[in-house]
């Protein structure tokens, strides 16, 4: 088989790139390790920057997003007994974010792909990347016991943190940067009306909690937990009790409890692989970087990577030269590191750290005092939260 672009992974990054390429007449094939149903069953974040919305519009996958997505003009930070509203729209001169689950983004992109003729291989095993630093890049894999070889011009590694693409880079050619956190997020999804109209990032002596939502009838909540915690030790009642103790009383009063649809613990990590391009291999999304979810940047960084990758691939195919391919890694990493910084900062200010010294606790308090006391400080926060320009 031959295609122009072999895309590894059918998550948001791979599907979005596939749609943009198909829409531009560039042949592409997606090779995905899991089943279609497994991919669609993932519960992830739910805040879209305007850049992601624009890309979904460009990909022709925005109908349901505009029908069901919730435009949010701000959010709230609650720090023990004080609270402040971050008026995103006012502080950024009009920008907002859209609350719309990543699961829905994936479903919309997948449905659009299936309406076209672009090929997707699910349940692919033994996926391997070859000669991406040479003139005949290709991918081999097995489906239903049959071995396949896919020759291509470009390989887009959109296979996430645990994928094969980043691991295929020669160790001597890649530099990994990582910061681990001594806590995780226990998340719960339930078909109950949200407690608040906007998101509330709340912190007190018990720890961090996030009040979020998916729709007027579906809520998403998180509480900070120790890395040693197991989800089986958290029955729904224990979760609801802990959540209500970590948010302001009036928010707690409006929490409607109900049976969890999904409940899981995500470990928090900051991670970047440099470079994001090696010969004809481009790393995109979680394959290249991970952010703690506090800043809601994971999906949105995958989107900006795809924006840059799509431009680089088009330039390479149209002009038969490295051209924009050579710039992809620097362009993508410049925005990635700014989002890494913001996500690390939001995480550092809003969580309780077991190993914090007295000095670090005072710094944390000063960061919060600054946000509460400075509109310029809130404007900087808002600018990063809605998403820095591409
Ligand atoms: N071969 C083929 N596919 C693979 C392989 C492999 N060896 N390894 C992983 N995959 C698939 C996974 O099954 C998954 O469907 O690659 C896809 C990667 O998707 P994501 O992990 O969702 O990564 P990405 O598309 O970059 O989206 C980033 O997803 O996980 C969230 O928080 C993250 O919001 C962020 C977004
Ligand atoms: C979510 O709704 O899942 C969500 C929202 C904001 C975040 C993280 C997760 O910062």
Coordinates of C-alpha atoms and ligand atoms in Angstrom, one line a residue:
X1 CA 0.0 0.0 0.0
X2 CA 1.1 3.6 -0.5
X3 CA -0.2 6.9 0.8
X4 CA 1.1 10.4 1.2
X5 CA 0.8 10.6 5.0
X6 CA 0.7 7.6 7.4
X7 CA -0.9 8.7 10.6
X8 CA -0.2 6.6 13.7
X9 CA -3.1 6.9 16.2
X10 CA -6.8 7.7 15.9
X11 CA -7.1 10.0 18.8
X12 CA -8.0 13.7 18.5
X13 CA -4.6 14.6 16.9
X14 CA -4.5 11.8 14.3
X15 CA -8.2 12.3 13.4
X16 CA -7.9 16.1 13.1
X17 CA -4.8 15.8 10.9
X18 CA -6.6 13.2 8.8
X19 CA -9.6 15.4 8.2
X20 CA -7.5 18.5 7.3
X21 CA -5.4 16.4 4.9
X22 CA -8.5 14.7 3.3
X23 CA -10.2 18.1 2.9
X24 CA -7.1 19.3 1.0
X25 CA -7.0 16.2 -1.2
X26 CA -3.9 14.7 0.5
X27 CA -4.2 10.9 0.8
X28 CA -3.7 9.6 4.3
X29 CA -4.1 6.4 6.2
X30 CA -4.6 6.0 10.0
X31 CA -3.2 3.0 11.8
X32 CA -4.7 2.6 15.3
X33 CA -3.8 0.1 17.9
X34 CA -7.1 -0.1 19.7
X35 CA -10.6 -0.8 18.5
X36 CA -12.9 2.0 17.3
X37 CA -15.1 1.5 20.3
X38 CA -12.2 1.7 22.7
X39 CA -11.1 5.0 21.3
X40 CA -14.6 6.4 21.5
X41 CA -15.0 5.2 25.1
X42 CA -12.2 7.4 26.5
X43 CA -13.3 10.1 28.9
X44 CA -10.9 13.1 28.8
X45 CA -10.9 16.9 29.2
X46 CA -13.5 19.2 27.9
X47 CA -12.3 22.8 27.4
X48 CA -11.6 24.0 23.8
X49 CA -9.6 27.1 22.9
X50 CA -10.8 29.2 20.0
X51 CA -7.9 27.8 17.9
X52 CA -9.3 24.2 18.3
X53 CA -12.8 25.4 17.4
X54 CA -11.4 27.1 14.3
X55 CA -9.6 23.9 13.2
X56 CA -12.7 21.8 13.7
X57 CA -14.6 24.3 11.6
X58 CA -11.9 24.1 8.9
X59 CA -12.2 20.3 9.1
X60 CA -16.0 20.5 8.6
X61 CA -16.6 18.9 12.0
X62 CA -18.1 21.7 14.0
X63 CA -21.9 21.3 13.6
X64 CA -22.6 19.5 16.9
X65 CA -19.9 21.6 18.6
X66 CA -21.8 24.8 17.8
X67 CA -25.1 23.1 18.7
X68 CA -24.2 21.5 22.0
X69 CA -20.9 23.2 23.1
X70 CA -21.2 25.6 26.0
X71 CA -19.5 29.0 25.5
X72 CA -17.9 30.0 28.8
X73 CA -16.9 33.7 29.3
X74 CA -15.1 33.1 32.6
X75 CA -14.4 30.8 35.5
X76 CA -13.9 31.1 39.3
X77 CA -11.0 30.4 41.6
X78 CA -11.8 29.7 45.2
X79 CA -8.9 29.8 47.7
X80 CA -10.1 28.7 51.1
X81 CA -12.6 31.5 52.1
X82 CA -12.0 33.8 49.3
X83 CA -13.1 33.6 45.6
X84 CA -12.5 35.6 42.5
X85 CA -14.1 35.5 39.1
X86 CA -11.7 35.4 36.1
X87 CA -13.6 37.3 33.5
X88 CA -12.0 35.8 30.4
X89 CA -14.0 37.8 27.9
X90 CA -13.3 41.2 29.5
X91 CA -9.7 40.5 30.4
X92 CA -8.8 39.2 26.9
X93 CA -10.9 41.7 24.9
X94 CA -13.6 39.2 23.8
X95 CA -12.1 35.7 23.9
X96 CA -14.0 32.8 25.4
X97 CA -13.6 29.0 25.7
X98 CA -16.0 26.3 24.7
X99 CA -16.9 23.4 27.0
X100 CA -17.3 20.3 24.8
X101 CA -16.0 16.9 25.8
X102 CA -13.0 15.4 24.0
X103 CA -15.0 12.2 23.6
X104 CA -17.5 14.3 21.4
X105 CA -14.6 15.8 19.5
X106 CA -13.3 12.4 18.7
X107 CA -16.7 11.1 17.8
X108 CA -17.4 14.0 15.4
X109 CA -14.0 13.6 13.7
X110 CA -14.4 9.9 13.4
X111 CA -17.9 10.2 11.9
X112 CA -16.6 12.7 9.4
X113 CA -13.7 10.4 8.4
X114 CA -16.1 7.5 8.0
X115 CA -18.3 9.5 5.6
X116 CA -15.3 9.8 3.3
X117 CA -13.0 7.2 1.7
X118 CA -9.9 7.7 3.8
X119 CA -8.7 4.4 5.2
X120 CA -8.3 3.6 8.9
X121 CA -6.9 0.3 10.3
X122 CA -8.1 -0.4 13.9
X123 CA -6.8 -3.2 16.2
X124 CA -3.4 -2.9 14.5
X125 CA -0.6 -4.7 16.3
X126 CA 3.2 -4.7 15.9
X127 CA 3.1 -1.2 14.5
X128 CA 6.6 -0.2 13.5
X129 CA 8.1 2.8 11.8
X130 CA 10.9 2.4 9.3
X131 CA 13.4 4.6 7.3
X132 CA 11.7 7.8 8.4
X133 CA 15.2 9.4 8.2
X134 CA 15.7 8.1 4.7
X135 CA 14.0 8.3 1.4
X136 CA 11.5 5.5 1.8
X137 CA 9.6 6.0 5.1
X138 CA 7.1 3.2 5.7
X139 CA 5.0 1.6 8.5
X140 CA 4.5 -2.1 9.1
X141 CA 1.7 -3.6 11.2
X142 CA -0.5 -6.6 11.5
X143 CA -4.3 -6.7 11.5
X144 CA -6.3 -9.9 11.9
X145 CA -3.1 -11.9 11.5
X146 CA -2.3 -10.3 8.2
X147 CA 1.0 -8.3 7.8
X148 CA 0.8 -4.9 6.1
X149 CA 3.4 -2.5 4.7
X150 CA 2.3 1.1 4.2
X151 CA 4.8 3.2 2.1
X152 CA 4.4 7.0 2.5
X153 CA 6.1 10.4 2.2
X154 CA 5.4 11.5 5.8
X155 CA 4.7 9.7 9.1
X156 CA 2.7 11.6 11.6
X157 CA 3.2 10.1 15.1
X158 CA -0.1 10.9 16.8
X159 CA 0.0 7.9 19.0
X160 CA 0.1 9.5 22.4
X161 CA 2.4 9.2 25.4
X162 CA 2.5 5.4 25.3
X163 CA 2.9 5.2 21.5
X164 CA 5.6 3.8 19.4
X165 CA 6.5 6.9 17.5
X166 CA 8.5 8.8 20.1
X167 CA 10.2 5.5 21.1
X168 CA 11.3 5.1 17.4
X169 CA 13.5 8.2 17.6
X170 CA 17.2 7.3 18.2
X171 CA 17.9 7.8 21.9
X172 CA 20.9 10.0 21.0
X173 CA 18.7 12.2 18.9
X174 CA 16.0 13.0 21.5
X175 CA 16.0 15.0 24.8
X176 CA 13.3 14.3 27.3
X177 CA 12.2 16.9 29.9
X178 CA 9.9 15.7 32.8
X179 CA 8.4 16.8 36.1
X180 CA 6.3 14.5 38.1
X181 CA 3.8 15.6 40.8
X182 CA 3.2 13.8 44.1
X183 CA -0.6 13.7 43.5
X184 CA -3.2 12.7 40.9
X185 CA -6.7 13.7 39.9
X186 CA -9.6 11.4 40.8
X187 CA -12.3 12.3 38.2
X188 CA -16.0 11.4 38.2
X189 CA -18.5 11.8 35.5
X190 CA -22.3 11.7 36.4
X191 CA -25.5 12.5 34.6
X192 CA -26.5 15.1 37.1
X193 CA -27.0 18.9 36.5
X194 CA -23.8 20.9 37.1
X195 CA -23.5 22.7 40.5
X196 CA -22.4 25.9 38.8
X197 CA -22.7 27.7 35.5
X198 CA -19.0 28.1 35.2
X199 CA -16.0 26.1 36.2
X200 CA -14.7 26.5 39.7
X201 CA -11.0 25.7 40.5
X202 CA -11.1 25.3 44.3
X203 CA -8.4 24.8 46.9
X204 CA -8.4 24.5 50.7
X205 CA -6.4 22.7 53.4
X206 CA -7.9 19.4 52.2
X207 CA -6.6 19.8 48.7
X208 CA -7.7 20.8 45.2
X209 CA -11.1 20.2 43.5
X210 CA -12.5 21.1 40.1
X211 CA -16.2 21.7 39.4
X212 CA -16.8 21.2 35.7
X213 CA -19.4 19.9 33.3
X214 CA -20.2 18.4 29.9
X215 CA -23.8 19.6 29.3
X216 CA -26.7 21.0 31.3
X217 CA -27.4 17.4 32.4
X218 CA -23.9 15.9 32.7
X219 CA -21.3 17.0 35.3
X220 CA -17.5 16.4 35.6
X221 CA -15.7 16.7 38.9
X222 CA -12.2 16.1 40.1
X223 CA -10.5 15.9 43.5
X224 CA -6.7 15.9 44.2
X225 CA -5.6 12.5 45.6
X226 CA -2.3 11.0 46.7
X227 CA -0.4 9.1 44.0
X228 CA -0.9 6.0 46.2
X229 CA -4.7 6.2 46.0
X230 CA -6.7 3.4 44.2
X231 CA -10.0 4.2 42.5
X232 CA -11.5 1.1 44.1
X233 CA -11.1 2.8 47.5
X234 CA -13.3 5.7 46.4
X235 CA -17.0 4.8 46.4
X236 CA -19.3 7.4 45.0
X237 CA -20.4 8.6 48.4
X238 CA -16.9 9.1 49.6
X239 CA -16.2 11.1 46.4
X240 CA -19.2 13.3 46.8
X241 CA -18.4 13.9 50.5
X242 CA -14.8 14.9 49.8
X243 CA -15.8 17.1 46.9
X244 CA -18.3 19.0 49.0
X245 CA -15.6 19.7 51.7
X246 CA -13.2 21.2 49.2
X247 CA -15.5 23.7 47.5
X248 CA -17.2 26.8 48.9
X249 CA -20.4 26.1 50.9
X250 CA -22.8 27.6 48.4
X251 CA -21.2 25.5 45.6
X252 CA -21.4 22.4 47.8
X253 CA -25.1 23.1 48.5
X254 CA -25.7 22.9 44.7
X255 CA -23.9 19.7 44.1
X256 CA -26.4 17.1 42.8
X257 CA -25.1 13.6 43.6
X258 CA -25.8 10.6 41.5
X259 CA -24.2 7.3 40.3
X260 CA -20.9 7.7 38.5
X261 CA -20.8 6.8 34.9
X262 CA -17.0 6.9 34.9
X263 CA -14.5 7.2 37.7
X264 CA -10.7 7.1 37.3
X265 CA -7.4 8.5 38.7
X266 CA -5.0 10.3 36.3
X267 CA -1.4 10.8 37.4
X268 CA -0.1 14.3 36.8
X269 CA 3.0 14.9 34.7
X270 CA 4.8 17.6 32.7
X271 CA 6.7 16.1 29.8
X272 CA 8.3 17.3 26.6
X273 CA 10.3 15.4 23.9
X274 CA 12.6 17.4 21.7
X275 CA 12.8 17.5 18.8
X276 CA 9.2 16.9 17.5
X277 CA 10.5 16.2 14.0
X278 CA 13.1 13.6 12.8
X279 CA 13.5 13.3 9.1
X280 CA 10.0 12.5 7.7
X281 CA 8.5 11.7 11.1
X282 CA 6.5 14.4 12.9
X283 CA 5.5 13.9 16.5
X284 CA 2.1 15.5 17.4
X285 CA 0.1 15.8 20.6
X286 CA 0.6 13.6 23.6
X287 CA 3.2 11.6 21.6
X288 CA 5.5 14.6 22.1
X289 CA 4.3 16.3 25.3
X290 CA 2.1 15.9 28.4
X291 CA 0.7 18.7 30.6
X292 CA -1.1 18.4 34.0
X293 CA -4.8 18.9 33.2
X294 CA -5.1 22.0 35.5
X295 CA -4.7 24.4 32.6
X296 CA -6.9 22.4 30.2
X297 CA -4.1 22.4 27.6
X298 CA -3.7 18.8 26.5
X299 CA -6.2 18.6 23.8
X300 CA -5.6 22.2 22.7
X301 CA -1.8 21.6 22.3
X302 CA -2.6 18.6 20.1
X303 CA -4.6 21.1 18.0
X304 CA -1.9 23.6 17.6
X305 CA 0.6 20.9 16.8
X306 CA -1.7 19.7 14.0
X307 CA -2.1 23.2 12.7
X308 CA 1.7 23.5 12.3
X309 CA 2.1 19.9 11.1
X310 CA -0.6 20.4 8.4
X311 CA 1.1 23.5 7.1
X312 CA 4.5 21.8 7.1
X313 CA 3.2 18.7 5.3
X314 CA 1.3 20.8 2.7
X315 CA 4.5 22.9 2.0
X316 CA 6.6 19.7 1.7
X317 CA 4.2 18.0 -0.7
X318 CA 3.6 21.2 -2.8
X319 CA 7.2 22.3 -3.0
X320 CA 9.1 19.0 -2.7
X321 CA 11.6 20.4 -0.2
X322 CA 12.2 20.3 3.5
X323 CA 11.0 23.9 3.8
X324 CA 8.4 24.2 6.5
X325 CA 9.1 20.6 7.7
X326 CA 12.4 22.0 9.0
X327 CA 10.5 24.7 11.0
X328 CA 7.8 22.3 12.4
X329 CA 9.6 21.3 15.6
X330 CA 10.7 24.9 16.6
X331 CA 7.3 26.4 15.8
X332 CA 5.4 23.7 17.7
X333 CA 7.8 23.6 20.7
X334 CA 7.6 27.4 21.2
X335 CA 3.9 27.2 21.9
X336 CA 4.2 23.8 23.7
X337 CA 6.6 25.3 26.3
X338 CA 4.4 28.3 27.0
X339 CA 1.5 25.9 27.7
X340 CA 3.8 23.7 29.8
X341 CA 4.7 26.7 31.8
X342 CA 1.1 27.8 32.3
X343 CA -0.1 24.3 33.2
X344 CA 2.8 23.9 35.6
X345 CA 2.0 27.3 37.2
X346 CA -1.8 26.6 37.5
X347 CA -0.9 23.2 39.1
X348 CA 1.7 24.7 41.4
X349 CA -0.6 27.5 42.7
X350 CA -3.8 25.4 43.2
X351 CA -2.6 22.1 44.8
X352 CA -1.3 21.1 48.2
X353 CA 2.2 19.7 47.9
X354 CA 3.4 17.3 50.7
X355 CA 7.0 18.1 50.2
X356 CA 6.6 21.9 50.1
X357 CA 8.9 23.8 52.5
X358 CA 7.6 26.8 54.5
X359 CA 9.2 29.1 51.9
X360 CA 7.4 27.3 49.0
X361 CA 4.0 27.6 50.9
X362 CA 4.5 31.3 51.3
X363 CA 5.4 31.6 47.6
X364 CA 2.2 29.8 46.7
X365 CA 0.2 32.1 48.9
X366 CA 1.9 35.1 47.3
X367 CA 1.0 33.8 43.8
X368 CA -2.6 33.6 44.9
X369 CA -2.5 37.0 46.6
X370 CA -1.2 38.5 43.4
X371 CA -4.0 37.0 41.3
X372 CA -6.6 38.2 43.8
X373 CA -5.0 41.7 43.9
X374 CA -4.0 42.4 40.4
X375 CA -6.2 42.8 37.3
X376 CA -3.1 42.7 35.2
X377 CA -2.2 39.4 36.9
X378 CA -5.6 38.0 36.1
X379 CA -5.3 39.3 32.5
X380 CA -2.1 37.3 32.1
X381 CA -3.8 34.2 33.5
X382 CA -6.8 34.8 31.2
X383 CA -4.6 35.2 28.1
X384 CA -3.0 31.8 28.7
X385 CA -6.3 30.1 29.6
X386 CA -8.1 31.1 26.4
X387 CA -5.0 30.1 24.4
X388 CA -2.0 32.0 23.1
X389 CA -2.0 32.7 19.4
X390 CA -0.8 30.0 17.0
Ligands
LIG1 N1 0.2 2.1 17.2 C1 -1.0 2.7 16.8 N2 -1.8 3.5 17.6 C2 -1.3 3.7 18.8 C3 -0.1 3.1 19.3 C4 0.6 2.3 18.5 N3 1.8 1.7 18.8 N4 0.0 3.5 20.6 C5 -1.0 4.3 20.9 N5 -1.9 4.4 19.9 C6 -3.1 5.1 19.8 C7 -3.9 5.1 21.1 O1 -4.7 4.0 21.2 C8 -4.8 6.4 20.9 O2 -6.0 6.1 20.2 O3 -2.8 6.5 19.5 C9 -3.9 7.3 20.0 C10 -3.3 8.5 20.8 O4 -4.4 9.3 21.2 P1 -4.3 10.3 22.5 O5 -3.5 9.5 23.6 O6 -5.7 10.8 22.8 O7 -3.4 11.5 22.1 P2 -3.7 12.7 21.1 O8 -4.4 12.3 19.9 O9 -2.4 13.4 21.0 O10 -4.6 13.6 22.0 C11 -4.2 14.3 23.1 O11 -5.8 13.1 24.4 O12 -5.2 11.8 26.1 C12 -5.7 13.0 25.8 O13 -5.1 14.4 27.6 C13 -4.8 14.1 26.3 O14 -6.3 15.8 25.8 C14 -5.1 15.2 25.3 C15 -5.4 14.5 24.0
LIG2 C1 -12.9 18.8 32.4 O1 -14.0 19.3 32.3 O2 -12.6 17.6 32.2 C2 -11.7 19.8 32.7 C3 -11.9 21.2 32.7 C4 -10.9 22.0 33.0 C5 -9.6 21.5 33.3 C6 -9.4 20.1 33.3 C7 -10.5 19.3 33.0 O3 -8.6 22.4 33.6

